[in-house]
PDB file of N, CA and C in Angstrom:
ATOM      1  N   MET L   1    -133.902  57.766  32.056  1.00 45.00           N
ATOM      2  CA  MET L   1    -133.725  58.755  32.406  1.00 45.00           C
ATOM      3  C   MET L   1    -135.065  59.871  32.482  1.00 45.00           C
ATOM      4  N   ASN L   2    -135.669  60.447  33.826  1.00 48.00           N
ATOM      5  CA  ASN L   2    -136.418  60.895  33.532  1.00 48.00           C
ATOM      6  C   ASN L   2    -136.314  62.444  33.515  1.00 48.00           C
ATOM      7  N   GLN L   3    -136.909  63.604  33.130  1.00 49.00           N
ATOM      8  CA  GLN L   3    -137.175  64.919  32.786  1.00 49.00           C
ATOM      9  C   GLN L   3    -136.342  65.502  33.881  1.00 49.00           C
ATOM     10  N   ASN L   4    -136.416  65.377  35.072  1.00 50.00           N
ATOM     11  CA  ASN L   4    -135.574  66.015  36.058  1.00 50.00           C
ATOM     12  C   ASN L   4    -134.411  65.798  36.232  1.00 50.00           C
ATOM     13  N   GLU L   5    -133.796  64.368  35.656  1.00 74.00           N
ATOM     14  CA  GLU L   5    -132.319  64.189  35.627  1.00 74.00           C
ATOM     15  C   GLU L   5    -131.804  64.928  34.418  1.00 74.00           C
ATOM     16  N   LYS L   6    -132.564  65.000  33.511  1.00 92.00           N
ATOM     17  CA  LYS L   6    -131.573  65.966  32.226  1.00 92.00           C
ATOM     18  C   LYS L   6    -130.921  67.089  32.508  1.00 92.00           C
ATOM     19  N   PHE L   7    -129.840  66.955  32.027  1.00 97.00           N
ATOM     20  CA  PHE L   7    -128.643  68.457  32.118  1.00 97.00           C
ATOM     21  C   PHE L   7    -129.397  69.479  31.434  1.00 97.00           C
ATOM     22  N   GLN L   8    -129.377  70.507  32.551  1.00 97.00           N
ATOM     23  CA  GLN L   8    -129.693  71.958  31.843  1.00 97.00           C
ATOM     24  C   GLN L   8    -128.718  72.774  32.501  1.00 97.00           C
ATOM     25  N   LEU L   9    -128.778  74.067  31.780  1.00 97.00           N
ATOM     26  CA  LEU L   9    -128.012  75.127  32.287  1.00 97.00           C
ATOM     27  C   LEU L   9    -128.715  76.425  31.798  1.00 97.00           C
ATOM     28  N   ARG L  10    -128.233  77.320  32.859  1.00 97.00           N
ATOM     29  CA  ARG L  10    -128.930  78.769  32.711  1.00 97.00           C
ATOM     30  C   ARG L  10    -128.107  79.769  33.255  1.00 97.00           C
ATOM     31  N   THR L  11    -127.549  80.738  31.859  1.00 96.00           N
ATOM     32  CA  THR L  11    -126.671  81.877  32.390  1.00 96.00           C
ATOM     33  C   THR L  11    -127.367  82.892  32.947  1.00 96.00           C
ATOM     34  N   GLU L  12    -126.868  83.907  33.887  1.00 96.00           N
ATOM     35  CA  GLU L  12    -127.424  84.910  34.638  1.00 96.00           C
ATOM     36  C   GLU L  12    -126.089  85.860  34.521  1.00 96.00           C
ATOM     37  N   THR L  13    -126.265  86.812  33.907  1.00 92.00           N
ATOM     38  CA  THR L  13    -125.224  87.985  33.733  1.00 92.00           C
ATOM     39  C   THR L  13    -125.863  89.086  34.766  1.00 92.00           C
ATOM     40  N   GLN L  14    -124.513  89.560  35.582  1.00 88.00           N
ATOM     41  CA  GLN L  14    -124.912  90.577  36.623  1.00 88.00           C
ATOM     42  C   GLN L  14    -123.648  91.694  36.573  1.00 88.00           C
ATOM     43  N   GLU L  15    -123.423  92.380  37.233  1.00 88.00           N
ATOM     44  CA  GLU L  15    -122.582  93.318  36.996  1.00 88.00           C
ATOM     45  C   GLU L  15    -121.085  92.911  37.518  1.00 88.00           C
ATOM     46  N   GLY L  16    -120.299  92.768  36.723  1.00 93.00           N
ATOM     47  CA  GLY L  16    -119.112  91.999  37.036  1.00 93.00           C
ATOM     48  C   GLY L  16    -118.762  90.422  37.289  1.00 93.00           C
ATOM     49  N   ARG L  17    -120.084  90.109  36.864  1.00 95.00           N
ATOM     50  CA  ARG L  17    -120.220  88.499  37.046  1.00 95.00           C
ATOM     51  C   ARG L  17    -121.093  87.662  36.158  1.00 95.00           C
ATOM     52  N   CYS L  18    -120.846  86.698  35.749  1.00 96.00           N
ATOM     53  CA  CYS L  18    -121.505  85.541  34.996  1.00 96.00           C
ATOM     54  C   CYS L  18    -121.792  84.373  35.783  1.00 96.00           C
ATOM     55  N   ILE L  19    -123.124  83.911  35.973  1.00 97.00           N
ATOM     56  CA  ILE L  19    -123.453  82.802  36.666  1.00 97.00           C
ATOM     57  C   ILE L  19    -123.804  81.735  35.887  1.00 97.00           C
ATOM     58  N   VAL L  20    -123.162  80.725  36.098  1.00 98.00           N
ATOM     59  CA  VAL L  20    -123.836  79.426  34.980  1.00 98.00           C
ATOM     60  C   VAL L  20    -124.540  78.653  35.960  1.00 98.00           C
ATOM     61  N   TYR L  21    -125.624  78.302  35.985  1.00 98.00           N
ATOM     62  CA  TYR L  21    -126.647  77.523  37.046  1.00 98.00           C
ATOM     63  C   TYR L  21    -126.659  76.317  36.172  1.00 98.00           C
ATOM     64  N   LEU L  22    -125.746  74.895  36.767  1.00 98.00           N
ATOM     65  CA  LEU L  22    -126.066  73.701  36.081  1.00 98.00           C
ATOM     66  C   LEU L  22    -127.087  72.929  36.805  1.00 98.00           C
ATOM     67  N   SER L  23    -127.981  72.081  36.229  1.00 98.00           N
ATOM     68  CA  SER L  23    -128.791  70.973  36.871  1.00 98.00           C
ATOM     69  C   SER L  23    -128.947  69.876  35.927  1.00 98.00           C
ATOM     70  N   GLY L  24    -129.449  68.907  37.030  1.00 98.00           N
ATOM     71  CA  GLY L  24    -129.438  67.450  36.406  1.00 98.00           C
ATOM     72  C   GLY L  24    -128.056  66.457  36.506  1.00 98.00           C
ATOM     73  N   GLU L  25    -127.790  66.079  35.263  1.00 97.00           N
ATOM     74  CA  GLU L  25    -126.529  65.044  35.151  1.00 97.00           C
ATOM     75  C   GLU L  25    -125.767  65.660  33.914  1.00 97.00           C
ATOM     76  N   LEU L  26    -124.480  65.907  34.652  1.00 97.00           N
ATOM     77  CA  LEU L  26    -123.317  66.160  33.834  1.00 97.00           C
ATOM     78  C   LEU L  26    -122.324  64.890  33.528  1.00 97.00           C
ATOM     79  N   ASP L  27    -122.746  64.221  32.363  1.00 96.00           N
ATOM     80  CA  ASP L  27    -122.179  63.263  32.035  1.00 96.00           C
ATOM     81  C   ASP L  27    -121.526  63.223  30.333  1.00 96.00           C
ATOM     82  N   LEU L  28    -121.276  62.307  29.918  1.00 96.00           N
ATOM     83  CA  LEU L  28    -120.706  62.427  28.594  1.00 96.00           C
ATOM     84  C   LEU L  28    -121.486  62.737  27.717  1.00 96.00           C
ATOM     85  N   ASP L  29    -122.464  62.271  27.762  1.00 95.00           N
ATOM     86  CA  ASP L  29    -124.097  62.721  26.717  1.00 95.00           C
ATOM     87  C   ASP L  29    -124.203  64.257  26.782  1.00 95.00           C
ATOM     88  N   SER L  30    -123.867  65.124  27.920  1.00 96.00           N
ATOM     89  CA  SER L  30    -124.304  66.554  27.929  1.00 96.00           C
ATOM     90  C   SER L  30    -123.019  67.270  28.194  1.00 96.00           C
ATOM     91  N   ALA L  31    -121.638  66.751  28.087  1.00 96.00           N
ATOM     92  CA  ALA L  31    -120.689  67.241  28.116  1.00 96.00           C
ATOM     93  C   ALA L  31    -120.500  68.450  26.753  1.00 96.00           C
ATOM     94  N   SER L  32    -120.784  68.081  25.916  1.00 96.00           N
ATOM     95  CA  SER L  32    -120.792  68.984  24.584  1.00 96.00           C
ATOM     96  C   SER L  32    -121.615  70.374  24.638  1.00 96.00           C
ATOM     97  N   GLN L  33    -122.772  70.258  25.478  1.00 96.00           N
ATOM     98  CA  GLN L  33    -123.709  71.327  25.515  1.00 96.00           C
ATOM     99  C   GLN L  33    -123.011  72.316  26.681  1.00 96.00           C
ATOM    100  N   LEU L  34    -122.482  71.639  27.740  1.00 97.00           N
ATOM    101  CA  LEU L  34    -121.609  72.677  28.850  1.00 97.00           C
ATOM    102  C   LEU L  34    -120.371  73.063  28.178  1.00 97.00           C
ATOM    103  N   ARG L  35    -119.526  72.454  27.161  1.00 96.00           N
ATOM    104  CA  ARG L  35    -118.632  73.350  26.131  1.00 96.00           C
ATOM    105  C   ARG L  35    -119.078  74.413  25.570  1.00 96.00           C
ATOM    106  N   ALA L  36    -119.917  73.980  24.677  1.00 96.00           N
ATOM    107  CA  ALA L  36    -120.535  75.290  23.725  1.00 96.00           C
ATOM    108  C   ALA L  36    -121.021  76.395  24.725  1.00 96.00           C
ATOM    109  N   ALA L  37    -121.508  76.043  25.693  1.00 95.00           N
ATOM    110  CA  ALA L  37    -121.995  77.167  26.698  1.00 95.00           C
ATOM    111  C   ALA L  37    -120.935  78.116  27.433  1.00 95.00           C
ATOM    112  N   MET L  38    -119.891  77.171  27.407  1.00 96.00           N
ATOM    113  CA  MET L  38    -118.651  77.889  28.221  1.00 96.00           C
ATOM    114  C   MET L  38    -117.666  78.590  27.399  1.00 96.00           C
ATOM    115  N   ALA L  39    -117.584  78.193  26.017  1.00 94.00           N
ATOM    116  CA  ALA L  39    -116.706  78.686  25.307  1.00 94.00           C
ATOM    117  C   ALA L  39    -116.827  80.128  24.816  1.00 94.00           C
ATOM    118  N   PRO L  40    -118.092  80.960  24.776  1.00 94.00           N
ATOM    119  CA  PRO L  40    -117.804  82.162  24.777  1.00 94.00           C
ATOM    120  C   PRO L  40    -117.780  82.667  26.104  1.00 94.00           C
ATOM    121  N   LEU L  41    -118.361  82.230  27.290  1.00 93.00           N
ATOM    122  CA  LEU L  41    -118.206  82.829  28.358  1.00 93.00           C
ATOM    123  C   LEU L  41    -116.781  82.921  29.041  1.00 93.00           C
ATOM    124  N   MET L  42    -115.637  82.060  28.552  1.00 90.00           N
ATOM    125  CA  MET L  42    -114.199  82.023  28.923  1.00 90.00           C
ATOM    126  C   MET L  42    -113.604  83.209  28.510  1.00 90.00           C
ATOM    127  N   GLU L  43    -113.996  83.848  27.465  1.00 89.00           N
ATOM    128  CA  GLU L  43    -113.432  85.067  27.208  1.00 89.00           C
ATOM    129  C   GLU L  43    -113.996  86.324  27.333  1.00 89.00           C
ATOM    130  N   LEU L  44    -115.003  86.233  28.513  1.00 89.00           N
ATOM    131  CA  LEU L  44    -115.237  87.513  29.253  1.00 89.00           C
ATOM    132  C   LEU L  44    -114.495  87.767  30.332  1.00 89.00           C
ATOM    133  N   THR L  45    -113.185  88.344  30.382  1.00 92.00           N
ATOM    134  CA  THR L  45    -112.106  88.131  31.035  1.00 92.00           C
ATOM    135  C   THR L  45    -112.521  89.466  32.289  1.00 92.00           C
ATOM    136  N   ASP L  46    -113.382  90.167  31.708  1.00 92.00           N
ATOM    137  CA  ASP L  46    -113.567  91.506  32.875  1.00 92.00           C
ATOM    138  C   ASP L  46    -114.549  91.290  33.786  1.00 92.00           C
ATOM    139  N   ARG L  47    -115.278  89.776  33.961  1.00 94.00           N
ATOM    140  CA  ARG L  47    -116.119  89.524  35.091  1.00 94.00           C
ATOM    141  C   ARG L  47    -115.692  88.205  35.537  1.00 94.00           C
ATOM    142  N   GLU L  48    -116.136  88.180  36.562  1.00 96.00           N
ATOM    143  CA  GLU L  48    -115.891  86.753  37.736  1.00 96.00           C
ATOM    144  C   GLU L  48    -116.863  85.671  36.764  1.00 96.00           C
ATOM    145  N   LEU L  49    -116.316  84.386  36.402  1.00 97.00           N
ATOM    146  CA  LEU L  49    -116.997  83.496  35.807  1.00 97.00           C
ATOM    147  C   LEU L  49    -117.335  82.411  36.850  1.00 97.00           C
ATOM    148  N   ILE L  50    -118.914  81.968  37.061  1.00 97.00           N
ATOM    149  CA  ILE L  50    -119.163  81.568  38.636  1.00 97.00           C
ATOM    150  C   ILE L  50    -119.828  80.289  38.157  1.00 97.00           C
ATOM    151  N   LEU L  51    -119.680  78.736  38.519  1.00 98.00           N
ATOM    152  CA  LEU L  51    -120.443  77.580  37.982  1.00 98.00           C
ATOM    153  C   LEU L  51    -121.038  77.501  39.536  1.00 98.00           C
ATOM    154  N   ASN L  52    -122.536  77.628  39.754  1.00 98.00           N
ATOM    155  CA  ASN L  52    -123.515  77.161  40.471  1.00 98.00           C
ATOM    156  C   ASN L  52    -123.956  75.606  40.263  1.00 98.00           C
ATOM    157  N   LEU L  53    -123.488  74.953  41.165  1.00 98.00           N
ATOM    158  CA  LEU L  53    -123.934  73.425  41.058  1.00 98.00           C
ATOM    159  C   LEU L  53    -125.058  72.970  42.060  1.00 98.00           C
ATOM    160  N   ARG L  54    -125.604  73.996  42.713  1.00 98.00           N
ATOM    161  CA  ARG L  54    -126.833  73.500  43.788  1.00 98.00           C
ATOM    162  C   ARG L  54    -127.762  72.555  43.222  1.00 98.00           C
ATOM    163  N   ASP L  55    -128.090  72.406  42.247  1.00 98.00           N
ATOM    164  CA  ASP L  55    -129.037  71.547  41.358  1.00 98.00           C
ATOM    165  C   ASP L  55    -128.654  70.415  40.524  1.00 98.00           C
ATOM    166  N   LEU L  56    -127.117  70.169  40.885  1.00 98.00           N
ATOM    167  CA  LEU L  56    -126.424  69.303  40.084  1.00 98.00           C
ATOM    168  C   LEU L  56    -126.633  68.058  40.659  1.00 98.00           C
ATOM    169  N   LYS L  57    -126.976  66.816  40.355  1.00 97.00           N
ATOM    170  CA  LYS L  57    -127.193  65.818  40.776  1.00 97.00           C
ATOM    171  C   LYS L  57    -126.007  64.826  40.596  1.00 97.00           C
ATOM    172  N   TYR L  58    -125.644  64.866  39.459  1.00 97.00           N
ATOM    173  CA  TYR L  58    -124.344  64.005  39.159  1.00 97.00           C
ATOM    174  C   TYR L  58    -123.317  64.626  38.280  1.00 97.00           C
ATOM    175  N   ILE L  59    -121.846  64.172  38.432  1.00 97.00           N
ATOM    176  CA  ILE L  59    -121.000  64.648  37.432  1.00 97.00           C
ATOM    177  C   ILE L  59    -119.977  63.211  37.328  1.00 97.00           C
ATOM    178  N   ASP L  60    -119.634  63.264  36.185  1.00 96.00           N
ATOM    179  CA  ASP L  60    -118.629  62.067  35.706  1.00 96.00           C
ATOM    180  C   ASP L  60    -117.384  62.806  35.514  1.00 96.00           C
ATOM    181  N   SER L  61    -116.365  61.893  35.074  1.00 95.00           N
ATOM    182  CA  SER L  61    -115.126  62.317  34.863  1.00 95.00           C
ATOM    183  C   SER L  61    -115.083  63.544  33.475  1.00 95.00           C
ATOM    184  N   THR L  62    -115.759  62.974  32.609  1.00 96.00           N
ATOM    185  CA  THR L  62    -115.842  64.224  31.457  1.00 96.00           C
ATOM    186  C   THR L  62    -116.210  65.265  31.984  1.00 96.00           C
ATOM    187  N   GLY L  63    -117.087  65.669  33.035  1.00 96.00           N
ATOM    188  CA  GLY L  63    -117.676  66.927  33.524  1.00 96.00           C
ATOM    189  C   GLY L  63    -116.611  67.451  34.374  1.00 96.00           C
ATOM    190  N   ILE L  64    -115.986  66.866  35.035  1.00 96.00           N
ATOM    191  CA  ILE L  64    -114.936  67.262  35.832  1.00 96.00           C
ATOM    192  C   ILE L  64    -113.611  67.840  34.969  1.00 96.00           C
ATOM    193  N   GLY L  65    -113.394  67.060  33.882  1.00 96.00           N
ATOM    194  CA  GLY L  65    -112.246  67.447  32.920  1.00 96.00           C
ATOM    195  C   GLY L  65    -112.685  68.669  32.468  1.00 96.00           C
ATOM    196  N   ILE L  66    -113.840  69.047  32.169  1.00 96.00           N
ATOM    197  CA  ILE L  66    -114.250  70.593  31.753  1.00 96.00           C
ATOM    198  C   ILE L  66    -113.970  71.654  32.686  1.00 96.00           C
ATOM    199  N   PHE L  67    -114.596  71.149  33.852  1.00 96.00           N
ATOM    200  CA  PHE L  67    -114.181  72.426  35.008  1.00 96.00           C
ATOM    201  C   PHE L  67    -112.690  72.652  34.819  1.00 96.00           C
ATOM    202  N   VAL L  68    -111.981  71.337  34.805  1.00 96.00           N
ATOM    203  CA  VAL L  68    -110.747  71.779  35.140  1.00 96.00           C
ATOM    204  C   VAL L  68    -109.984  72.484  33.633  1.00 96.00           C
ATOM    205  N   SER L  69    -110.608  72.268  32.793  1.00 95.00           N
ATOM    206  CA  SER L  69    -110.208  72.863  31.193  1.00 95.00           C
ATOM    207  C   SER L  69    -110.410  74.503  31.465  1.00 95.00           C
ATOM    208  N   VAL L  70    -111.706  74.893  32.136  1.00 96.00           N
ATOM    209  CA  VAL L  70    -112.382  76.137  32.265  1.00 96.00           C
ATOM    210  C   VAL L  70    -111.349  76.714  33.284  1.00 96.00           C
ATOM    211  N   LEU L  71    -111.087  76.044  34.189  1.00 95.00           N
ATOM    212  CA  LEU L  71    -109.791  76.700  35.371  1.00 95.00           C
ATOM    213  C   LEU L  71    -108.880  76.851  34.959  1.00 95.00           C
ATOM    214  N   LYS L  72    -108.137  76.188  34.034  1.00 95.00           N
ATOM    215  CA  LYS L  72    -106.822  76.320  33.225  1.00 95.00           C
ATOM    216  C   LYS L  72    -107.043  77.815  32.188  1.00 95.00           C
ATOM    217  N   ALA L  73    -108.050  77.936  31.480  1.00 95.00           N
ATOM    218  CA  ALA L  73    -108.370  78.816  30.567  1.00 95.00           C
ATOM    219  C   ALA L  73    -108.450  80.343  31.229  1.00 95.00           C
ATOM    220  N   ARG L  74    -109.084  80.055  32.248  1.00 95.00           N
ATOM    221  CA  ARG L  74    -109.377  81.369  32.983  1.00 95.00           C
ATOM    222  C   ARG L  74    -108.205  81.737  33.809  1.00 95.00           C
ATOM    223  N   HIS L  75    -107.033  80.939  34.033  1.00 95.00           N
ATOM    224  CA  HIS L  75    -106.310  81.167  35.012  1.00 95.00           C
ATOM    225  C   HIS L  75    -104.957  81.839  33.941  1.00 95.00           C
ATOM    226  N   ALA L  76    -104.896  81.259  32.763  1.00 96.00           N
ATOM    227  CA  ALA L  76    -104.073  81.695  31.950  1.00 96.00           C
ATOM    228  C   ALA L  76    -104.414  83.274  31.279  1.00 96.00           C
ATOM    229  N   LYS L  77    -105.728  83.340  31.201  1.00 95.00           N
ATOM    230  CA  LYS L  77    -105.992  84.790  30.972  1.00 95.00           C
ATOM    231  C   LYS L  77    -106.194  85.788  32.541  1.00 95.00           C
ATOM    232  N   ASN L  78    -105.658  85.124  33.448  1.00 95.00           N
ATOM    233  CA  ASN L  78    -105.659  85.839  34.669  1.00 95.00           C
ATOM    234  C   ASN L  78    -107.003  86.618  34.948  1.00 95.00           C
ATOM    235  N   ALA L  79    -108.228  85.418  34.882  1.00 95.00           N
ATOM    236  CA  ALA L  79    -109.570  85.933  34.801  1.00 95.00           C
ATOM    237  C   ALA L  79    -110.189  84.738  35.957  1.00 95.00           C
ATOM    238  N   PRO L  80    -111.038  85.662  36.925  1.00 95.00           N
ATOM    239  CA  PRO L  80    -111.450  84.876  38.074  1.00 95.00           C
ATOM    240  C   PRO L  80    -112.687  83.986  37.622  1.00 95.00           C
ATOM    241  N   PHE L  81    -112.299  82.536  38.263  1.00 96.00           N
ATOM    242  CA  PHE L  81    -113.254  81.596  38.046  1.00 96.00           C
ATOM    243  C   PHE L  81    -113.590  80.981  39.440  1.00 96.00           C
ATOM    244  N   GLU L  82    -114.969  80.394  39.578  1.00 96.00           N
ATOM    245  CA  GLU L  82    -115.233  79.948  41.024  1.00 96.00           C
ATOM    246  C   GLU L  82    -116.181  78.766  40.522  1.00 96.00           C
ATOM    247  N   VAL L  83    -116.330  77.971  41.683  1.00 97.00           N
ATOM    248  CA  VAL L  83    -117.393  77.132  41.588  1.00 97.00           C
ATOM    249  C   VAL L  83    -117.938  77.086  42.831  1.00 97.00           C
ATOM    250  N   GLU L  84    -119.266  77.347  42.954  1.00 97.00           N
ATOM    251  CA  GLU L  84    -120.273  77.335  44.158  1.00 97.00           C
ATOM    252  C   GLU L  84    -121.355  76.563  44.421  1.00 97.00           C
ATOM    253  N   ALA L  85    -121.562  76.549  45.672  1.00 98.00           N
ATOM    254  CA  ALA L  85    -123.072  76.034  45.995  1.00 98.00           C
ATOM    255  C   ALA L  85    -122.767  74.314  45.525  1.00 98.00           C
ATOM    256  N   ILE L  86    -121.846  73.527  45.861  1.00 98.00           N
ATOM    257  CA  ILE L  86    -121.362  72.213  45.572  1.00 98.00           C
ATOM    258  C   ILE L  86    -122.119  71.264  46.531  1.00 98.00           C
ATOM    259  N   PRO L  87    -122.896  70.357  45.950  1.00 98.00           N
ATOM    260  CA  PRO L  87    -123.570  69.478  46.951  1.00 98.00           C
ATOM    261  C   PRO L  87    -122.659  68.459  47.262  1.00 98.00           C
ATOM    262  N   PRO L  88    -122.910  67.849  48.637  1.00 97.00           N
ATOM    263  CA  PRO L  88    -121.991  67.142  49.182  1.00 97.00           C
ATOM    264  C   PRO L  88    -121.727  66.103  48.607  1.00 97.00           C
ATOM    265  N   GLY L  89    -122.379  65.278  47.937  1.00 96.00           N
ATOM    266  CA  GLY L  89    -121.933  64.273  47.094  1.00 96.00           C
ATOM    267  C   GLY L  89    -120.669  64.667  45.899  1.00 96.00           C
ATOM    268  N   ILE L  90    -121.100  65.842  45.243  1.00 97.00           N
ATOM    269  CA  ILE L  90    -120.121  66.012  44.275  1.00 97.00           C
ATOM    270  C   ILE L  90    -118.797  66.749  44.924  1.00 97.00           C
ATOM    271  N   ARG L  91    -119.128  67.405  46.220  1.00 97.00           N
ATOM    272  CA  ARG L  91    -117.816  68.347  47.111  1.00 97.00           C
ATOM    273  C   ARG L  91    -116.798  66.825  47.484  1.00 97.00           C
ATOM    274  N   LYS L  92    -117.500  65.675  47.864  1.00 96.00           N
ATOM    275  CA  LYS L  92    -116.607  64.716  48.106  1.00 96.00           C
ATOM    276  C   LYS L  92    -115.936  64.272  46.905  1.00 96.00           C
ATOM    277  N   LEU L  93    -116.284  64.232  45.622  1.00 95.00           N
ATOM    278  CA  LEU L  93    -115.632  63.587  44.795  1.00 95.00           C
ATOM    279  C   LEU L  93    -114.661  64.413  44.080  1.00 95.00           C
ATOM    280  N   PHE L  94    -114.815  65.776  44.065  1.00 96.00           N
ATOM    281  CA  PHE L  94    -113.907  67.096  43.965  1.00 96.00           C
ATOM    282  C   PHE L  94    -112.912  66.847  45.160  1.00 96.00           C
ATOM    283  N   ASP L  95    -113.124  66.565  46.572  1.00 96.00           N
ATOM    284  CA  ASP L  95    -112.114  66.367  47.494  1.00 96.00           C
ATOM    285  C   ASP L  95    -110.954  64.994  47.154  1.00 96.00           C
ATOM    286  N   MET L  96    -111.813  64.144  46.501  1.00 95.00           N
ATOM    287  CA  MET L  96    -111.094  62.888  46.162  1.00 95.00           C
ATOM    288  C   MET L  96    -110.149  62.952  45.226  1.00 95.00           C
ATOM    289  N   THR L  97    -110.681  64.016  44.336  1.00 94.00           N
ATOM    290  CA  THR L  97    -109.904  64.345  42.995  1.00 94.00           C
ATOM    291  C   THR L  97    -108.626  65.248  43.409  1.00 94.00           C
ATOM    292  N   GLY L  98    -109.012  66.096  44.455  1.00 94.00           N
ATOM    293  CA  GLY L  98    -108.030  66.954  44.764  1.00 94.00           C
ATOM    294  C   GLY L  98    -108.014  68.430  44.322  1.00 94.00           C
ATOM    295  N   ILE L  99    -109.260  68.777  43.650  1.00 95.00           N
ATOM    296  CA  ILE L  99    -109.618  69.790  42.800  1.00 95.00           C
ATOM    297  C   ILE L  99    -110.152  71.179  43.453  1.00 95.00           C
ATOM    298  N   THR L 100    -110.949  70.415  44.811  1.00 94.00           N
ATOM    299  CA  THR L 100    -111.657  71.498  45.731  1.00 94.00           C
ATOM    300  C   THR L 100    -110.915  72.827  45.766  1.00 94.00           C
ATOM    301  N   SER L 101    -109.815  72.829  46.236  1.00 93.00           N
ATOM    302  CA  SER L 101    -109.115  74.078  46.429  1.00 93.00           C
ATOM    303  C   SER L 101    -108.886  74.971  45.246  1.00 93.00           C
ATOM    304  N   PHE L 102    -108.996  74.412  44.007  1.00 93.00           N
ATOM    305  CA  PHE L 102    -108.660  75.060  42.919  1.00 93.00           C
ATOM    306  C   PHE L 102    -110.059  75.587  42.330  1.00 93.00           C
ATOM    307  N   LEU L 103    -110.906  75.093  42.853  1.00 93.00           N
ATOM    308  CA  LEU L 103    -112.073  75.845  42.314  1.00 93.00           C
ATOM    309  C   LEU L 103    -113.166  76.306  43.011  1.00 93.00           C
ATOM    310  N   THR L 104    -112.897  76.367  44.212  1.00 89.00           N
ATOM    311  CA  THR L 104    -113.451  77.111  45.112  1.00 89.00           C
ATOM    312  C   THR L 104    -112.692  78.414  46.255  1.00 89.00           C
ATOM    313  N   LYS L 105    -113.510  79.099  46.697  1.00 81.00           N
ATOM    314  CA  LYS L 105    -112.924  80.471  47.516  1.00 81.00           C
ATOM    315  C   LYS L 105    -112.841  79.547  48.732  1.00 81.00           C
ATOM    316  N   SER L 106    -111.537  79.867  49.709  1.00 60.00           N
ATOM    317  CA  SER L 106    -111.320  79.284  50.660  1.00 60.00           C
ATOM    318  C   SER L 106    -111.853  80.424  52.125  1.00 60.00           C
TER     319      SER L 106
END
């Protein structure tokens, strides 16, 4: 795997929003990195939590499972959560698994 495909994340905090930008490949090897970064952010219930996938190249079932876990945790706390800028290939996967409507604003 070359450097461009490695998983990376960057967090940007704005007033009322926390945006996590994901890039590269989110798979079993990188899942722990995402889980560790998301744990404290899930507790910030006073602001919207947004995952931006614009630069995400690949996601496997482990990554999707993390998204669903975050969704459930945020829903239980009545805290907003959204996934935005979903690349077409990943959106197709979300559509096939039936989670698109839970992760995006319509």
